[in-house]
XYZ file of C-alpha atoms in Angstrom:
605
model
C 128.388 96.680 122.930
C 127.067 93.272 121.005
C 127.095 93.201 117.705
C 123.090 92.555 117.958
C 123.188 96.697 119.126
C 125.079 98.108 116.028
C 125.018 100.933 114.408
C 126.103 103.242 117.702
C 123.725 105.667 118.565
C 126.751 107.898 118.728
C 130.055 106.868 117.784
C 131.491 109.314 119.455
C 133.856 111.993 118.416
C 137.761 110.588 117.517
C 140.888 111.514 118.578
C 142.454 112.029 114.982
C 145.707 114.032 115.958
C 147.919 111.144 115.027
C 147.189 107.268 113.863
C 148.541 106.177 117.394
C 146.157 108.239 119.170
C 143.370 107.356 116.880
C 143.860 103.684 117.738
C 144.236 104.535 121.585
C 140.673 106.009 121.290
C 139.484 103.677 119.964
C 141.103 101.120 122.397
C 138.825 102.891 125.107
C 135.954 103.326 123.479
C 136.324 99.528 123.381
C 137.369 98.989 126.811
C 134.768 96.994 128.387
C 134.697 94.846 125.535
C 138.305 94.593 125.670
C 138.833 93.924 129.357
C 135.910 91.303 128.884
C 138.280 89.521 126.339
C 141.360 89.772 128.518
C 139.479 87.753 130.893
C 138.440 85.162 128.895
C 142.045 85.135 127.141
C 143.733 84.741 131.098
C 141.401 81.701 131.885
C 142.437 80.467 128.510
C 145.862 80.772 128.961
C 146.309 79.965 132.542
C 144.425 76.833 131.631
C 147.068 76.122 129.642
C 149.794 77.288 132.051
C 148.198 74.854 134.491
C 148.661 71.370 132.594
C 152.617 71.335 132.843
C 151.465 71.309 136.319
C 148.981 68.315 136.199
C 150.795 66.843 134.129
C 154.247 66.913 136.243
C 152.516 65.646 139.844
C 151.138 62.781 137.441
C 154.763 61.524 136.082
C 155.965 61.508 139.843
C 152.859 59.528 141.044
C 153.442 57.136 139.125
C 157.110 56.716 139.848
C 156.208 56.890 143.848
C 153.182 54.479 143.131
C 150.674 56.808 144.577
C 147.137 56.350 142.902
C 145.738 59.215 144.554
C 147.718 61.722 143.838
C 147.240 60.481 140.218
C 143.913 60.563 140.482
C 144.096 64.376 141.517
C 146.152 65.115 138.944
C 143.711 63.474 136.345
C 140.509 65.715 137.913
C 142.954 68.251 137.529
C 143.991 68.228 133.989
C 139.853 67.331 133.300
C 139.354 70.537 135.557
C 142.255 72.749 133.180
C 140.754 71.068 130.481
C 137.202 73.010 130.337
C 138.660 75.668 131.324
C 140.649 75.806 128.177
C 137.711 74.858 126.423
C 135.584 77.770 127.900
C 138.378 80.018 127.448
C 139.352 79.589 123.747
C 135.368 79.557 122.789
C 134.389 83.026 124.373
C 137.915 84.272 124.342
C 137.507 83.887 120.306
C 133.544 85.429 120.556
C 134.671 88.208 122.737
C 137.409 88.945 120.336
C 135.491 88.944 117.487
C 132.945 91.276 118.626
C 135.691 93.742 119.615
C 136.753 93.448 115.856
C 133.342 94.339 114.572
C 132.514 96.410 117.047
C 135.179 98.666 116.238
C 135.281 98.453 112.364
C 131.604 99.440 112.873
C 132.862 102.462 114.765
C 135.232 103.580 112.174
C 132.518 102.885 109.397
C 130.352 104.668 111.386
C 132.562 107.874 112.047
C 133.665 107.580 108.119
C 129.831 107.929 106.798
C 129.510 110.747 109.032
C 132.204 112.437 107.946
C 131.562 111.750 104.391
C 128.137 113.193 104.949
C 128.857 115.925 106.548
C 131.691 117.095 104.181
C 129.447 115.842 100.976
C 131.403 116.490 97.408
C 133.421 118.536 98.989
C 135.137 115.329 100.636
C 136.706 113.749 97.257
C 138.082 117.526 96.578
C 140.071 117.340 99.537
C 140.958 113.602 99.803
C 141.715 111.134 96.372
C 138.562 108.759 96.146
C 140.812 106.038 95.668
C 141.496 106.923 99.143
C 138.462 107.544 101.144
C 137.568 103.735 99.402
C 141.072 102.042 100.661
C 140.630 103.399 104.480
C 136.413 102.208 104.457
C 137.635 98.732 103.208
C 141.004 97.041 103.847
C 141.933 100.121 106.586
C 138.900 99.248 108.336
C 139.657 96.061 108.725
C 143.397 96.271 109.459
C 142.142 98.639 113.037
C 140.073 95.864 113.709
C 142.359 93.657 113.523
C 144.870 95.327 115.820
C 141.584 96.118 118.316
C 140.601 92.716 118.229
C 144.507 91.504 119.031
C 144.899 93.734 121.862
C 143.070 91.911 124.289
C 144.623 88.628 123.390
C 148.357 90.331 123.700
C 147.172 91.439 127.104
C 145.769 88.128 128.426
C 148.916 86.394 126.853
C 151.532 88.916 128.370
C 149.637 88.417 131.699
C 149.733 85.020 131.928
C 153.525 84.689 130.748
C 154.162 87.038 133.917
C 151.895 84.311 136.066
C 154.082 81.307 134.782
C 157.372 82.981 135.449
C 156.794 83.638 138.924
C 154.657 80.398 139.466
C 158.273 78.726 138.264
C 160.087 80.671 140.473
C 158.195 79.636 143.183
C 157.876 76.416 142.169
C 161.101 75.325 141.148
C 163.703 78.453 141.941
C 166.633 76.542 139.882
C 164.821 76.606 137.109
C 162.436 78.895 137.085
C 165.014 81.889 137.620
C 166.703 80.424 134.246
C 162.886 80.568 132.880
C 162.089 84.237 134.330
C 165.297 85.850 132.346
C 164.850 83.897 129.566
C 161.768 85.023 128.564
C 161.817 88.658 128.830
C 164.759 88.327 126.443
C 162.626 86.454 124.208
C 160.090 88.930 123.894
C 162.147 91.958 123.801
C 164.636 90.103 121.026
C 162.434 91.304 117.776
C 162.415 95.185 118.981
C 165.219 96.007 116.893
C 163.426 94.217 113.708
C 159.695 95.808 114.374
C 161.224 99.511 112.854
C 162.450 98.160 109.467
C 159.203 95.865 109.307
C 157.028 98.649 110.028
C 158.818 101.127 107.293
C 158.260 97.826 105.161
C 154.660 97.601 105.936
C 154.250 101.247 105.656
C 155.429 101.343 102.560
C 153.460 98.247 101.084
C 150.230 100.220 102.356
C 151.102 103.003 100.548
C 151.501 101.760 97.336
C 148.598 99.427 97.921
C 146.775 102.340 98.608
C 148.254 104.179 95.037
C 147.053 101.066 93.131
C 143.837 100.908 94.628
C 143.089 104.858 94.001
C 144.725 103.995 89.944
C 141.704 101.738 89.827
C 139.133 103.077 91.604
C 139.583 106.260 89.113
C 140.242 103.762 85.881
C 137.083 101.675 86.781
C 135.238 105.329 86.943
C 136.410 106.347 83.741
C 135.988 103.639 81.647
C 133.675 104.862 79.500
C 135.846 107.870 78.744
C 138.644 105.536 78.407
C 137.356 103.587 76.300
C 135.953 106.679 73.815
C 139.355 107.737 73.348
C 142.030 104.257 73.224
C 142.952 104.346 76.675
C 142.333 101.088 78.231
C 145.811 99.954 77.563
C 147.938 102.708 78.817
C 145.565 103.165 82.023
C 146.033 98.665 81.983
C 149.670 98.999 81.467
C 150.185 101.971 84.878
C 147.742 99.404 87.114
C 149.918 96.425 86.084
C 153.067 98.790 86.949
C 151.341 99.677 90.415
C 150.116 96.276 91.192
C 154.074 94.521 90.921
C 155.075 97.698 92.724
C 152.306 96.288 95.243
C 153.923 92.601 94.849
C 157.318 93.315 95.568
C 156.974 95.810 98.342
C 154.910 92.738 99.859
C 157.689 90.571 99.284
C 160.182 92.823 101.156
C 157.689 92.938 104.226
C 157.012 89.279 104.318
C 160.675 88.872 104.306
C 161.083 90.977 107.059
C 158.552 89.418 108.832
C 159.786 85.687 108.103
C 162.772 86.782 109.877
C 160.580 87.673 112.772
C 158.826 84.614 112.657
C 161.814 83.260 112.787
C 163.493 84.225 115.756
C 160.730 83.431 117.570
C 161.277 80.199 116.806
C 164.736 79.751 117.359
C 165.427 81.613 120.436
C 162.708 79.956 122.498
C 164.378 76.617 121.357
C 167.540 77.276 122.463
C 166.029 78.033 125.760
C 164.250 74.833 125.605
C 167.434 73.289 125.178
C 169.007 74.782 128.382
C 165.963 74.058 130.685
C 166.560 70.616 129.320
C 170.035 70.497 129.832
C 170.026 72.239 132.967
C 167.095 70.364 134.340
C 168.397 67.171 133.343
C 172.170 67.779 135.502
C 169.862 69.208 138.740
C 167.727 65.648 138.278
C 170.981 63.477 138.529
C 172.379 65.143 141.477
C 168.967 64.603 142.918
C 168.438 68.603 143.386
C 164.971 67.878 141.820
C 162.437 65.445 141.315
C 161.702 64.148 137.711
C 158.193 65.172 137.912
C 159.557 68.583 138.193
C 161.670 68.734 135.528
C 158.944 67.407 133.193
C 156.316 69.865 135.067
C 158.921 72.748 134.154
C 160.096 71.355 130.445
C 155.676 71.147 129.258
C 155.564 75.039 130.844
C 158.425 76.116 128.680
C 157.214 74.496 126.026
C 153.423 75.958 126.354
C 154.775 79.266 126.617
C 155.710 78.950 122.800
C 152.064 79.591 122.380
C 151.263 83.070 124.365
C 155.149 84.373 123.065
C 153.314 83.866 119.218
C 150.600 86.955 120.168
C 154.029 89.301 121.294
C 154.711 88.809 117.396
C 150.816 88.976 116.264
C 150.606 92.331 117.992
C 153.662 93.927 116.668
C 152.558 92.593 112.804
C 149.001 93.907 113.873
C 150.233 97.378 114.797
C 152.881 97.933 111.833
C 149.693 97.693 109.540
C 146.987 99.465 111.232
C 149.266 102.156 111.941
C 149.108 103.780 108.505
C 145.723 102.616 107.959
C 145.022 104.455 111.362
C 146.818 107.818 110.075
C 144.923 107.524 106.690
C 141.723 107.237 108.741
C 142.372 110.108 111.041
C 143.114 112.280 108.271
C 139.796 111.777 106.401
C 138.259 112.347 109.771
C 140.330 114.979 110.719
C 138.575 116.848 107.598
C 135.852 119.740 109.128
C 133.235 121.719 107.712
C 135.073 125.020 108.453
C 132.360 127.417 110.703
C 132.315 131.502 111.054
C 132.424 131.977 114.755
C 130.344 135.241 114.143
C 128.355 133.496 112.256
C 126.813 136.833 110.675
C 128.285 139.688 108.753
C 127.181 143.315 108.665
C 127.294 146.165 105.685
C 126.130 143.144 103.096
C 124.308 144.381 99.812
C 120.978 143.010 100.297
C 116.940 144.193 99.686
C 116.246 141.839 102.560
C 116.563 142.149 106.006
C 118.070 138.429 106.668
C 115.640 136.746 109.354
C 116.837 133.787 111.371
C 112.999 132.693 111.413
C 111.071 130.670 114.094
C 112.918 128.227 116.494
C 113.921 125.593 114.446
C 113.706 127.399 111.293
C 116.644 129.037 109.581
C 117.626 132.104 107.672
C 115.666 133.760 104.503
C 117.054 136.776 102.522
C 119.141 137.356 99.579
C 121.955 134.571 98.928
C 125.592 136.481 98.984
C 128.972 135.385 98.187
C 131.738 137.807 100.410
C 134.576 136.756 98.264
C 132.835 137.532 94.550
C 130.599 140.192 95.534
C 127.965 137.555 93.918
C 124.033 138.278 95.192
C 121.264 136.215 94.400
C 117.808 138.603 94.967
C 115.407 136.072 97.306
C 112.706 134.594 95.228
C 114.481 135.349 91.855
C 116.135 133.034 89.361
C 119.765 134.131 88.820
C 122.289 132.471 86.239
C 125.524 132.639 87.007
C 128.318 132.820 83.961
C 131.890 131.876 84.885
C 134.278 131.113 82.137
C 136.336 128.677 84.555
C 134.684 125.778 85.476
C 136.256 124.743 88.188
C 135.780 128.324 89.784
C 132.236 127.856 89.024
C 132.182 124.685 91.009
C 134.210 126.340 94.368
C 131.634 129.353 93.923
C 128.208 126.643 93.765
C 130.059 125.238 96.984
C 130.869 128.276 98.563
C 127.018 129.481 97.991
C 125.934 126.056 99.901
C 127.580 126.864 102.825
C 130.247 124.039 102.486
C 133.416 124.865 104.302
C 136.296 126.373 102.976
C 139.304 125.402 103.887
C 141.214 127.648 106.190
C 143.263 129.304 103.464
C 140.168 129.515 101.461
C 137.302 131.991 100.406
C 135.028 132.367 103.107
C 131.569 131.025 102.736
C 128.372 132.488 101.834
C 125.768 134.596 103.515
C 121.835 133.952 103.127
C 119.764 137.037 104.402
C 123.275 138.386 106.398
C 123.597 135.213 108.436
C 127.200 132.952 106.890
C 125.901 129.611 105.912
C 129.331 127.772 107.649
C 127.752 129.365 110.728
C 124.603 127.665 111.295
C 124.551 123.917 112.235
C 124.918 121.503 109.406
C 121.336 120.694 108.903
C 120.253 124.006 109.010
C 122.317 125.119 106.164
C 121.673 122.473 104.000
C 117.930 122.738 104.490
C 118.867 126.332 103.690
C 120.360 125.667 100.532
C 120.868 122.854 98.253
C 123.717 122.590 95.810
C 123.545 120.283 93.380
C 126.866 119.050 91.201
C 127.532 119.141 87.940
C 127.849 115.216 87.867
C 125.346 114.196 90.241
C 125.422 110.534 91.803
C 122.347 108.334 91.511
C 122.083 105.918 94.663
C 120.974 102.193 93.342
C 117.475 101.798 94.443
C 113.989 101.844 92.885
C 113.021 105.569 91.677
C 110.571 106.353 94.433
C 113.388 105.104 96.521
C 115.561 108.090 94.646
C 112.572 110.469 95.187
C 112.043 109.939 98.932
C 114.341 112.261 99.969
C 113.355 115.031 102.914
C 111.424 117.813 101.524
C 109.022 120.677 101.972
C 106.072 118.352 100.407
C 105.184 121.347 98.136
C 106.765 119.504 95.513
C 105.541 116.146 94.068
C 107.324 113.954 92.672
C 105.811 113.503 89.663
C 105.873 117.851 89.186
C 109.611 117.257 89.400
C 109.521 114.719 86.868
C 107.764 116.707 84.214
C 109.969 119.832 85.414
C 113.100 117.861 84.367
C 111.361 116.600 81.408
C 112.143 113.195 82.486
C 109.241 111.433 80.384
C 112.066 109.461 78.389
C 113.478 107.968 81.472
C 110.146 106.697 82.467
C 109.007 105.283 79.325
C 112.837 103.296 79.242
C 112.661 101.916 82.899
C 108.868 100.959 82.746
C 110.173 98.824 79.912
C 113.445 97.558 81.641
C 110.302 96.717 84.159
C 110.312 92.914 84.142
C 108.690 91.954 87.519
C 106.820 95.670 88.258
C 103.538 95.269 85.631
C 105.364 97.826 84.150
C 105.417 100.594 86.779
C 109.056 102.661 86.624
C 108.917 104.209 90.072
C 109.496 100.398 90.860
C 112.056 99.958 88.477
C 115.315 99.998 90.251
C 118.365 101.582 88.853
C 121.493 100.190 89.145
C 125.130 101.316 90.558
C 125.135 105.304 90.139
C 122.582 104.997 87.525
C 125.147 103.360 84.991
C 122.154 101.586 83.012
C 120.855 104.876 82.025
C 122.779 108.041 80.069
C 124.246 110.667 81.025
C 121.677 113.069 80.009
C 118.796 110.985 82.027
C 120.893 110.444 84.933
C 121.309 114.314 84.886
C 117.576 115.185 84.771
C 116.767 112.418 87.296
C 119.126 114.308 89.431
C 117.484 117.615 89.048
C 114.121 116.023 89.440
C 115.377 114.870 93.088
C 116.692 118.360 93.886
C 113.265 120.095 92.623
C 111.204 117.338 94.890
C 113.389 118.615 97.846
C 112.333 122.381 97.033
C 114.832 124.238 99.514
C 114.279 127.883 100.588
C 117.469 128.437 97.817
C 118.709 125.907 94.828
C 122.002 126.097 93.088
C 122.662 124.095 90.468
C 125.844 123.536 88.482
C 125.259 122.987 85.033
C 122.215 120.638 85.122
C 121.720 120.656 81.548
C 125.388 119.951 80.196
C 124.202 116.264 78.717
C 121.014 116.940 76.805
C 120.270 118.014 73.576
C 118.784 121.533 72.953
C 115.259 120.994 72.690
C 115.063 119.178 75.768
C 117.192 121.818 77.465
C 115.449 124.307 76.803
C 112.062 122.327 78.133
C 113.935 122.018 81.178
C 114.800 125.260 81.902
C 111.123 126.491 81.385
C 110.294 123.840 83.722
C 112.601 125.070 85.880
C 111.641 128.501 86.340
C 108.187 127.187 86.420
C 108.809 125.072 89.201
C 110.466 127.626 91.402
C 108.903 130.399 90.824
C 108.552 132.629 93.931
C 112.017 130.888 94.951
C 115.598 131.537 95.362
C 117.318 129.665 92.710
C 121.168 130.161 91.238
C 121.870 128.463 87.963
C 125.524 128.106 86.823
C 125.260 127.836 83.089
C 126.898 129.108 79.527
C 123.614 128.155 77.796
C 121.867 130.813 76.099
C 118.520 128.397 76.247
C 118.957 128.602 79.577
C 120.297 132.391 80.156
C 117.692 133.823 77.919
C 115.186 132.739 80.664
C 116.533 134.135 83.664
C 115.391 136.988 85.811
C 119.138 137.692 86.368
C 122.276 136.865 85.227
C 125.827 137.651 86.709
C 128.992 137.188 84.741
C 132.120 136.368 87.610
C 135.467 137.060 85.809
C 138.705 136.350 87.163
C 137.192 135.746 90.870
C 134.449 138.819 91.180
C 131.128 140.145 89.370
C 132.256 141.556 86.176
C 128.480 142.259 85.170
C 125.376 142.179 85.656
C 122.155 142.153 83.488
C 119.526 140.191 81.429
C 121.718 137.799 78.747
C 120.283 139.941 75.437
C 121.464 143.091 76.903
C 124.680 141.685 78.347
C 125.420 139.885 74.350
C 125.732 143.563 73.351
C 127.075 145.621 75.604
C 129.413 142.704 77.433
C 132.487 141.940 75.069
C 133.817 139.053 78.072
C 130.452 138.035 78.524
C 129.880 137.310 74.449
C 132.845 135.384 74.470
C 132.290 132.924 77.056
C 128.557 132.614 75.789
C 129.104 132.393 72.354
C 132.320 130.439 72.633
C 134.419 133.168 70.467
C 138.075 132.974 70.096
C 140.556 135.657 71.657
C 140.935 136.617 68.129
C 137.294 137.132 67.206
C 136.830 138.595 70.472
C 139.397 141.411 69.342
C 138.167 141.880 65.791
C 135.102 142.617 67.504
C 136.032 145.140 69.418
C 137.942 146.987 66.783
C 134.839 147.462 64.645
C 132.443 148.277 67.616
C 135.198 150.966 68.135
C 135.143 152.182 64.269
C 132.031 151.646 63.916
């Protein structure tokens, strides 16, 4: 893979049952380019391994006085020479591309995940998260991918020089073969307590980041209610958290750093030592010695990736685990896929090839049923039970110890294949994110074409928006659908980013549409515009509002009041108001109190 043929065609599906066998996956996935890199990394090193050699036969030519061996030795050294320049420069591309290569892969594998799993990801995972592991995690894996190969072209060719010592210079070289296994194996005992170090410094790196990823997202809020400070005041705590777990790491590792330092100079010292008493007893020759003393020096070099590796490791480790546990997230599925016995005026159809089901939209844990081609509001005096219900009725998975999912026409929704449930049905959120982009850019989106965008627009009553980006228009002559908007719509309020959102949904016009309060920001007047537009809109389709609005109740064909988990009710919203005390209450906002003076004088009366 070049990084010319990114994005994958198929990054393939990960191994996310630990960190450690995340990264091995990924090690093979990268294999050719990592074998590629070993190869280039060998002729680097043993190019390197090699001048000692040259080197040596030229100090003893010139004490015999022999001009052609020192000639040799000089085409040799040239010779060792490119090949350490050839080496180094595609050693260092080949490397590189591994690195990308492979932080493309995890990119790759983390938008998939993120749109398979949709909103439903942040509920499962902090969003402070799912940004640390597509950032600075990313990189640390590649960084440990792209080391690999370079540890395994280094450990080779240390294995090469020890036995071409041995059997160059057996006095010495046997000194030189034990030597250097003990030099490598010497910071084992540190690499646990650096890792734990690491590992921790990640982790609070990670805590810090999510602190102000959330802070940065609520600023607004923040700053509404006197915040800033206190929210300023926990990052500032995090961040010297941050600093001084950092410190402790670096300490730990400047202790590695130093050993391997130290310990190859002592052995330096006895090859020296050594060498020098076998070259006055005339055991060796003093080209030998030096030819021995420039290897053991050189091999300074290749022992530096043993340490590069281990450092590399300790800190893609945890960014490994975070990343297999995002992508260890899955859209739960029904294996039956269908359910029998389900209240329903429809006989659910699974359609044409290629088409999927049609019927009446069903929740099996609420008892919820949404009549096909009928607008039903929902009422739900918990909002967050509102918003596992509008995800539940999109066919998002549950978690294991969850509610199951929904059925459309008698088929479950976590059933079908991804696609074909959310072409089914499309849930949209109360708080909708904008994409930046121009606002035909926001209204391309795949759809039935029975829908135009500018139908949508009117639907949503977004005539405001337009009229305030055609004039933030300064290079469009004024048109908005050329206007872009920025980050998650941030230039515009929240009531227009809200009815831009709907607008999108409506242009997408799926077989069933539930949306979660899409008139909590606006005024009234315009809500109730919208919710005629609305029904207009979709008339003849399934569509499930979640709403407390009596603008927006008043209009619906249906409406279904879900208390403590199941339908309490069900009714038209000026029946319900009288004969519904729980219903009244939620709609109307009464107290427990009122609620009960109420129901004494109904009683009386």
């Amino acid at each position: 893979m070049q990084i010319r043929d990114l994005p994958y065609t198929d990054p393939g599906e990960p191994d996310v049952r630990s960190g450690p066998r995340f990264l091995l996956w990924l090690g093979r996935q990268q294999l050719a380019g990592q074998l590629k890199s070993t190869a280039w990394g060998l002729l680097h090193q043993c190019g390197l391994a090699g001048l000692p050699l040259g080197v040596g036969i030229a100090v003893q030519a010139v004490i015999d006085r022999s001009g052609t061996r020192l000639a040799l030795s000089g085409g040799l050294i040239a010779l060792l020479g490119v090949a350490i320049a050839v080496g180094d420069t595609m050693l260092h591309r080949t490397a590189v591309t591994n690195w990308i290569t492979a932080a493309a892969r995890v990119q790759q594998l983390l938008a998939r995940k993120t749109a398979e799993l949709g909103s439903v990801l942040t509920r499962r995972v902090a969003a402070g998260e799912v940004v640390a592991v597509s950032t600075g995690d990313v990189e640390k894996i590649g960084w440990f991918v792209e080391a690999l190969s370079r540890f395994a072209a280094a450990a080779t060719a240390l294995v090469i020089i020890c036995v071409g010592l041995v059997l160059y210079q057996p006095a010495l070289g046997i000194v030189v073969a034990i030597g250097v296994p003990v030099l490598a194996l010497a910071v084992l005992p540190l690499l646990p307590p650096a890792t734990r170090r690491a590992d921790v410094q990640r982790e609070k790196a990670g805590r810090a980041t999510e602190l102000a990823s959330d802070t940065v997202a609520g600023l607004r809020v923040l700053r509404g209610i006197g915040g800033e400070e206190l929210f300023l005041g926990r990052y500032r705590e995090a961040s010297q958290e941050v600093r001084r777990a950092a410190v402790r790491s670096a300490r730990m590792w400047s202790l590695i750093s130093a050993v391997q330092v130290l310990l190859p100079g002592v052995l330096l010292i006895v090859v020296v030592w050594y060498g020098a008493a076998l070259a006055r007893d005339g055991r060796i020759q003093v080209g030998e010695l030096v030819t021995v003393y420039s290897a053991v020096t050189l091999m300074l070099f290749p022992l530096r990736h043993f340490e590069e590796i281990a450092m590399a490791y300790s800190f893609s480790r945890p960014s490994a685990k975070r990343a297999a546990r995002v992508l260890a997230l899955s859209r739960a599925t029904d294996p039956s896929g269908t359910d029998t016995g389900v209240p329903s005026r429809t006989s659910g159809t699974q359609g044409a090839p290629g088409e999927g089901p049609s019927g009446d939209l069903y929740d099996r844990a609420t008892g919820l049923l949404a009549p096909e081609g009928r607008f039903t509001a929902v009422v739900c005096g918990d909002p967050d039970a509102a918003g596992r219900l509008a995800e539940r009725l999109g066919g998002h998975a549950a978690e294991a110890d969850e509610l199951p999912s929904a059925l459309l026409g008698g088929v479950a929704l976590d059933g079908l294949a991804l696609d074909a449930a959310r072409a089914a049905v499309l849930v949209q959120d109360k708080d909708p994110v904008l994409l930046s982009g121009t606002l035909h850019e926001l209204l391309d989106v795949p759809s039935s074409g029975k829908v135009t965008p500018d139908e949508a627009l009117t639907a949503a009553q977004c005539g405001d928006v337009l009229d305030a980006l055609a004039q933030a228009s300064v290079d469009t002559d004024g048109d908005p659908m050329r206007t872009r908007i920025t980050e998650r719509g941030r230039s515009l309020s929240g009531g227009q980013r809200q009815r831009l959102a709907l607008a999108r949904s409506l242009v997408t016009d799926p077989e069933v549409l539930v949306l979660d309060e899409p008139t909590s920001a606006v005024d009234s007047h315009t809500e109730s515009r919208v919710a005629g537009g609305i029904k207009r809109l979709r008339a003849g389709r399934t569509t499930v509002v979640f709403s407390s609005s009596p603008l927006l109740l008043d209009l619906a064909d249906r409406v279904v009041l879900v208390h403590d988990g199941e339908v309490a009710s069900v009714g038209v919203h000026r029946d319900l108001l009288h004969t519904d005390a729980r219903y009244r209450a939620v709609v109307t906002r009464e107290t427990d109190e009122e609620t009960k003076a109420l129901q004494t004088w109904e009683e009386t009366a």
